[in-house]
């Protein structure tokens, strides 16, 4: 008799039950150690810098390297990012994973530029929490507000890192007030800055009542270096100086008496944001932020589905596609679908059901995308993101699961607000052009409409932000070898109508409206603005819908 059988006999349970119990315990352990979050910020607040420092803690990037060099490396690996370099903005999202103090941390990078908000919003559906970076000198900026609102709608916990305290910043009390007033969320300071700019002396940890002193230029790499001592230490007091010490005492007293109280439950519901101060560039306050974050951030949470709540540690694998990207790497010229695993465990080569087609798919070579490098994954768990090669089967929002019929909440839909006719100069490139438009539409980068009187080679493209047209033209040229001309249209709104709408024929194509078909041949109308839409709806007795029928 084998030892395991003996144990089974002793425990009174058959061996296969014990095996299952062991597997489930292992699954729970793996999933419990996952923290998957997105970083949101206005461009230039320090997202790249903070991400890089976080990765450094996990040993993912062993050499510190400056932000610039990391960016430069990224450009070098993918030529369509040339556009990023030219414009100095980040337009792609990638996924990074690292291990730290027994946790597996997945960071979802989100593009900062407002024109890429659709992609960002979809990425946020894959995150269990968000980290919001605020530039201490600028406070809450426009793009931060928009992204914050999406996180808020999802009800995920939001952590705040107020960056660049080594520079002159706004008054920290005013910054806290700004977060509360502008974003409408309660803020709780986990630590407090002592001075700022050239007088920046460090941060005070409110829970531990310790001070970490700031020494400009030092690397602040390890958590050990963080604790410099308490406010009663003579050396610490001298280092801070009498004036700043008095100001610190006063501000802490004010926070203790008049500030919000710390409430873990409310943090997890996204009602209170824990606020950390620091300087990402100097790697200062970053270890404190990371350990505070890990203590409070949620493990993968259950998701609502049409079949009820799905627990992440359920034995069955389930996930959804939140992003598709073609030609990520010039040397591969392939298309990757990013899947957020919501439940269970992924195993290399496993077969799952593609809910939309009810067909079985083999996840043959899933990859983990680490910045632009790839490694083949053997296993992954709920909370992780895997990238799979896709030949056109997958769409954003598609569900892959062991059981058929499972559906998650619908992806947020963003109606395009800018429209243009896109055409090719060289008719010989027709095939490539059609392929490029189709693939970019499947990626979710553009909305494609068609004038019913014209063919697919004269599409009308809708986008949320103008800059997406530049990216479209750039990618068609670089990735598909098709130069295009883009003729902007004056319409600023699209409204869908019922397929059997009898009054649609009353609309004459004009500067005021244009009847089109969307990618699934649903009839829609391009209109100038909300006001004109309301007027036309009344005048012609047509009911307009903000989304196509499938989303309604
Ligand atoms: P992103 O656009 O949000 O990714 O911002 P980056 O991380 O690229 O940072 C924008 C600029 O701010 C860069 O020049 C950084 O070196 C600088 N920066 C980032 N963090 C700090 C900081 O803590 N202090 C100072 N002084 N500069 C910073």
PDB file of N, CA, C and O in Angstrom, residues 13 263 331 412 414 473 480 499 513:
ATOM      1  N   UNK A  13     -10.971   9.523   3.827  1.00  0.00           N
ATOM      2  CA  UNK A  13     -11.443  10.040   2.544  1.00  0.00           C
ATOM      3  C   UNK A  13     -10.759   9.282   1.414  1.00  0.00           C
ATOM      4  O   UNK A  13      -9.589   8.951   1.511  1.00  0.00           O
ATOM      5  N   UNK A 263     -10.581  53.045   7.066  1.00  0.00           N
ATOM      6  CA  UNK A 263     -11.588  51.986   7.084  1.00  0.00           C
ATOM      7  C   UNK A 263     -11.301  51.045   5.903  1.00  0.00           C
ATOM      8  O   UNK A 263     -11.553  51.381   4.748  1.00  0.00           O
ATOM      9  N   UNK A 331       8.941  41.881 -36.046  1.00  0.00           N
ATOM     10  CA  UNK A 331       9.549  40.632 -36.492  1.00  0.00           C
ATOM     11  C   UNK A 331       8.561  39.465 -36.411  1.00  0.00           C
ATOM     12  O   UNK A 331       8.831  38.400 -36.932  1.00  0.00           O
ATOM     13  N   UNK A 412     -17.458  48.052 -21.789  1.00  0.00           N
ATOM     14  CA  UNK A 412     -18.006  49.407 -21.981  1.00  0.00           C
ATOM     15  C   UNK A 412     -17.953  49.781 -23.461  1.00  0.00           C
ATOM     16  O   UNK A 412     -17.010  49.419 -24.157  1.00  0.00           O
ATOM     17  N   UNK A 414     -17.925  52.738 -26.340  1.00  0.00           N
ATOM     18  CA  UNK A 414     -17.670  54.160 -26.524  1.00  0.00           C
ATOM     19  C   UNK A 414     -18.003  54.561 -27.937  1.00  0.00           C
ATOM     20  O   UNK A 414     -17.466  54.016 -28.891  1.00  0.00           O
ATOM     21  N   UNK A 473      -3.502  55.982 -40.033  1.00  0.00           N
ATOM     22  CA  UNK A 473      -2.754  56.217 -41.267  1.00  0.00           C
ATOM     23  C   UNK A 473      -1.342  55.656 -41.135  1.00  0.00           C
ATOM     24  O   UNK A 473      -0.826  55.008 -42.052  1.00  0.00           O
ATOM     25  N   UNK A 480       0.852  47.612 -43.251  1.00  0.00           N
ATOM     26  CA  UNK A 480       0.182  46.980 -44.394  1.00  0.00           C
ATOM     27  C   UNK A 480       0.692  47.514 -45.731  1.00  0.00           C
ATOM     28  O   UNK A 480       0.230  47.099 -46.783  1.00  0.00           O
ATOM     29  N   UNK A 499     -33.677  48.216 -37.326  1.00  0.00           N
ATOM     30  CA  UNK A 499     -33.509  47.705 -38.691  1.00  0.00           C
ATOM     31  C   UNK A 499     -34.748  47.987 -39.544  1.00  0.00           C
ATOM     32  O   UNK A 499     -34.659  48.239 -40.743  1.00  0.00           O
ATOM     33  N   UNK A 513     -26.919  64.964 -42.002  1.00  0.00           N
ATOM     34  CA  UNK A 513     -27.008  63.556 -41.620  1.00  0.00           C
ATOM     35  C   UNK A 513     -26.563  62.653 -42.769  1.00  0.00           C
ATOM     36  O   UNK A 513     -26.658  63.035 -43.937  1.00  0.00           O
TER      37      UNK A 513
END
